[in-house]
Amino acid sequence: MEIAVALLAVAVVALAVQLVRSERELRAIARFLVARDTQSNARVTVSVHTRGFVRLAQAVNRQLDRHQGERIAAEEGKRDLRRGLTYLSHDIRTPLAGAQGYAQLVAAEEDEALRARYLDVVGRRLDDVAGLLDQLYAYAQVQDPDHRIEREPVNVNDVLAEALASLYTAFKERGWEPAIELENDPLVASSDADALARIFRNLAVNALRYGCDAPSIVQSGRTVTFSNRVANPQDVNVERLFERFYQGGAARTGEGSGLGLAIVEQLAKALGIAVSARLDGDVLSIALEFPA
């Protein structure tokens, strides 16, 4: 009997010691989490190596890793946004400065032919600015959580044809004629004609701006693919192609905002269209797969 009591007393003491150690360990973890700098790489360690405390430390450290990853991604996003806005501001100021310079030449020039030439340049520079602002506004729209897109049955082939026709002059100036292959049976999808037209125009403008020759546009089943050769395929990162302000390795010329393909991805997502890009040699292809 005395032995049993003694053993019980030892067990109680051991349990009490374990509880005290556990309490201290929990307090230590709590103090660490409260005092820890959010920028720190420090992680939770334990001196009580029971299965429960080890698992607790692992779970807390996983959360700290996740939060750190999110923080780093957010900081990178902010840096990219600031850098992109700086580029965009430069891209807007450049044609504006050019337009202002030619406007001054118009005011001082008496030769009507030269005045007309200068006015034409002014108009083109202002068109560049209008295009940049239009892309910026469109991107802001697709980022607005309150922006709603109304879907209805749409003949995708007709929208594509109209979008390409609106860029006829731009293709003619490049001396390009897009190779278009459409199936006899029109592709009909539940979509928004205006949003879809912007997707097609942005893809065509991307080919005009960064391609080496006329693009090919192929409709096969429920997929429409834009393909064109690019001058420096080694500078094209298809993983980043749909990021805002991304322009590959191309020098910024004031002709683009870097928002065109970001808008394509956001609008496609809103319409339930799967968009993907691939690079085969020097041929960049962007495919739109419409839902059934």
Coordinates of C-alpha atoms in Angstrom, one line a residue, residues 116-290:
A116 CA -0.2 70.3 -92.2
R117 CA 2.7 67.8 -91.7
Y118 CA 3.3 69.1 -88.2
L119 CA -0.4 68.9 -87.3
D120 CA -0.5 65.3 -88.5
V121 CA 2.4 64.5 -86.1
V122 CA 0.6 66.3 -83.3
G123 CA -2.5 64.3 -83.9
R124 CA -0.6 61.0 -83.9
R125 CA 1.2 61.9 -80.6
L126 CA -2.2 62.8 -79.0
D127 CA -3.6 59.5 -80.3
D128 CA -0.8 57.7 -78.5
V129 CA -1.7 59.4 -75.3
A130 CA -5.3 58.6 -75.7
G131 CA -4.5 55.0 -76.3
L132 CA -2.4 54.8 -73.1
L133 CA -5.1 56.5 -71.1
D134 CA -7.8 54.2 -72.6
Q135 CA -5.7 51.1 -71.5
L136 CA -5.2 52.5 -68.1
Y137 CA -9.0 53.2 -67.7
A138 CA -9.8 49.7 -69.0
Y139 CA -7.4 48.1 -66.5
A140 CA -9.0 50.1 -63.7
Q141 CA -12.4 48.9 -64.8
V142 CA -11.5 45.2 -64.8
Q143 CA -9.9 45.6 -61.3
D144 CA -13.1 47.2 -59.9
P145 CA -14.9 44.5 -57.9
D146 CA -18.2 46.3 -58.6
H147 CA -17.7 46.2 -62.4
R148 CA -20.2 43.8 -63.9
I149 CA -20.1 42.1 -67.3
E150 CA -23.4 41.0 -68.8
R151 CA -23.3 37.8 -70.9
E152 CA -25.4 36.8 -73.8
P153 CA -25.0 34.5 -76.8
V154 CA -22.3 36.1 -79.0
N155 CA -21.0 35.1 -82.5
V156 CA -17.3 35.1 -81.6
N157 CA -16.3 35.1 -85.3
D158 CA -18.2 38.2 -86.0
V159 CA -16.7 40.1 -83.0
L160 CA -13.2 38.9 -84.1
A161 CA -13.8 40.2 -87.7
E162 CA -15.0 43.6 -86.4
A163 CA -12.1 43.9 -84.0
L164 CA -9.6 43.2 -86.8
A165 CA -11.4 45.5 -89.2
S166 CA -11.0 48.4 -86.7
L167 CA -7.3 48.0 -86.9
Y168 CA -7.2 47.8 -90.8
T169 CA -5.3 51.1 -91.1
A170 CA -2.7 50.0 -88.5
F171 CA -2.0 46.7 -90.3
K172 CA -1.9 48.5 -93.7
E173 CA 0.7 51.0 -92.4
R174 CA 2.9 48.0 -91.4
G175 CA 2.3 46.3 -94.8
W176 CA 0.8 43.3 -93.0
E177 CA -2.2 41.2 -93.8
P178 CA -3.2 38.9 -91.0
A179 CA -3.7 35.2 -91.9
I180 CA -7.2 34.4 -90.7
E181 CA -8.6 30.8 -90.5
L182 CA -12.1 30.4 -89.3
E183 CA -14.3 27.3 -89.4
N184 CA -17.4 27.4 -91.4
D185 CA -19.6 26.9 -88.4
P186 CA -19.4 30.1 -86.3
L187 CA -18.3 29.8 -82.7
V188 CA -21.1 31.0 -80.4
A189 CA -20.4 31.6 -76.8
S190 CA -22.1 33.2 -73.8
S191 CA -20.0 36.4 -73.6
D192 CA -20.0 40.2 -73.6
A193 CA -19.4 41.5 -77.1
D194 CA -17.6 44.7 -76.0
A195 CA -15.3 42.9 -73.5
L196 CA -14.6 40.3 -76.1
A197 CA -13.8 42.9 -78.8
R198 CA -11.3 44.5 -76.4
I199 CA -9.6 41.2 -75.8
F200 CA -9.2 40.6 -79.6
R201 CA -8.0 44.2 -80.2
N202 CA -5.5 44.0 -77.4
L203 CA -4.1 40.7 -78.8
A204 CA -3.9 42.2 -82.3
V205 CA -2.3 45.4 -81.1
N206 CA 0.2 43.3 -79.1
A207 CA 1.1 41.5 -82.3
L208 CA 1.4 44.9 -84.2
R209 CA 3.6 46.4 -81.5
Y210 CA 6.0 43.6 -80.7
G211 CA 5.7 41.1 -83.6
C212 CA 8.1 40.8 -86.6
D213 CA 5.4 40.0 -89.2
A214 CA 1.7 39.7 -89.8
P215 CA 0.0 37.5 -87.1
S216 CA -2.1 34.4 -87.8
I217 CA -5.4 34.0 -86.1
V218 CA -6.8 30.5 -86.2
Q219 CA -10.2 29.3 -84.8
S220 CA -10.3 25.6 -84.1
G221 CA -13.4 24.3 -82.3
R222 CA -13.8 26.5 -79.3
T223 CA -10.3 27.9 -79.3
V224 CA -9.0 31.0 -81.0
T225 CA -5.2 31.4 -81.2
F226 CA -3.2 34.5 -82.1
S227 CA 0.4 33.7 -83.3
N228 CA 3.2 35.9 -84.4
R229 CA 7.0 35.9 -84.7
V230 CA 8.9 37.9 -82.1
A231 CA 12.4 39.5 -82.7
N232 CA 13.9 38.5 -79.4
P233 CA 12.3 35.3 -78.1
Q234 CA 14.9 35.0 -75.4
D235 CA 13.6 38.1 -73.8
V236 CA 10.0 36.8 -73.6
N237 CA 9.0 35.2 -70.3
V238 CA 5.6 33.6 -71.0
E239 CA 5.2 33.1 -67.2
R240 CA 5.0 36.9 -66.8
L241 CA 3.4 37.8 -70.0
F242 CA 0.0 38.7 -68.5
E243 CA 1.5 40.7 -65.6
R244 CA 0.6 44.4 -65.5
F245 CA 3.3 46.7 -67.1
Y246 CA 5.3 43.7 -68.3
Q247 CA 6.9 44.4 -71.7
G248 CA 9.5 41.6 -71.9
G249 CA 12.9 42.7 -72.8
A250 CA 11.7 45.4 -75.2
A251 CA 12.8 48.9 -74.7
R252 CA 10.0 51.3 -73.7
T253 CA 9.1 53.5 -76.6
G254 CA 6.0 55.3 -75.3
E255 CA 3.9 53.2 -77.7
G256 CA 2.5 50.8 -75.1
S257 CA 1.3 50.7 -71.5
G258 CA 2.2 47.1 -70.7
L259 CA -1.4 46.7 -69.6
G260 CA -2.8 45.2 -72.8
L261 CA -2.3 41.5 -72.0
A262 CA -3.1 42.0 -68.3
I263 CA -6.5 43.3 -69.4
V264 CA -6.8 40.3 -71.7
E265 CA -6.3 37.9 -68.8
Q266 CA -8.7 39.8 -66.5
L267 CA -11.5 40.1 -69.0
A268 CA -11.0 36.5 -70.1
K269 CA -11.3 35.3 -66.5
A270 CA -14.5 37.4 -66.1
L271 CA -15.9 35.7 -69.2
G272 CA -14.9 32.2 -68.2
I273 CA -12.3 32.0 -71.0
A274 CA -9.1 30.1 -70.4
V275 CA -6.2 32.1 -71.7
S276 CA -2.7 30.7 -72.1
A277 CA 0.6 31.5 -73.9
R278 CA 3.4 29.5 -75.3
L279 CA 6.6 30.2 -77.2
D280 CA 7.8 27.8 -79.9
G281 CA 11.1 29.0 -81.2
D282 CA 10.5 32.6 -82.1
V283 CA 6.7 32.2 -82.5
L284 CA 4.6 33.5 -79.6
S285 CA 1.0 32.0 -79.5
I286 CA -1.8 33.2 -77.2
A287 CA -4.8 30.9 -77.1
L288 CA -8.3 31.6 -75.9
E289 CA -10.4 28.6 -75.0
F290 CA -14.1 29.3 -74.8

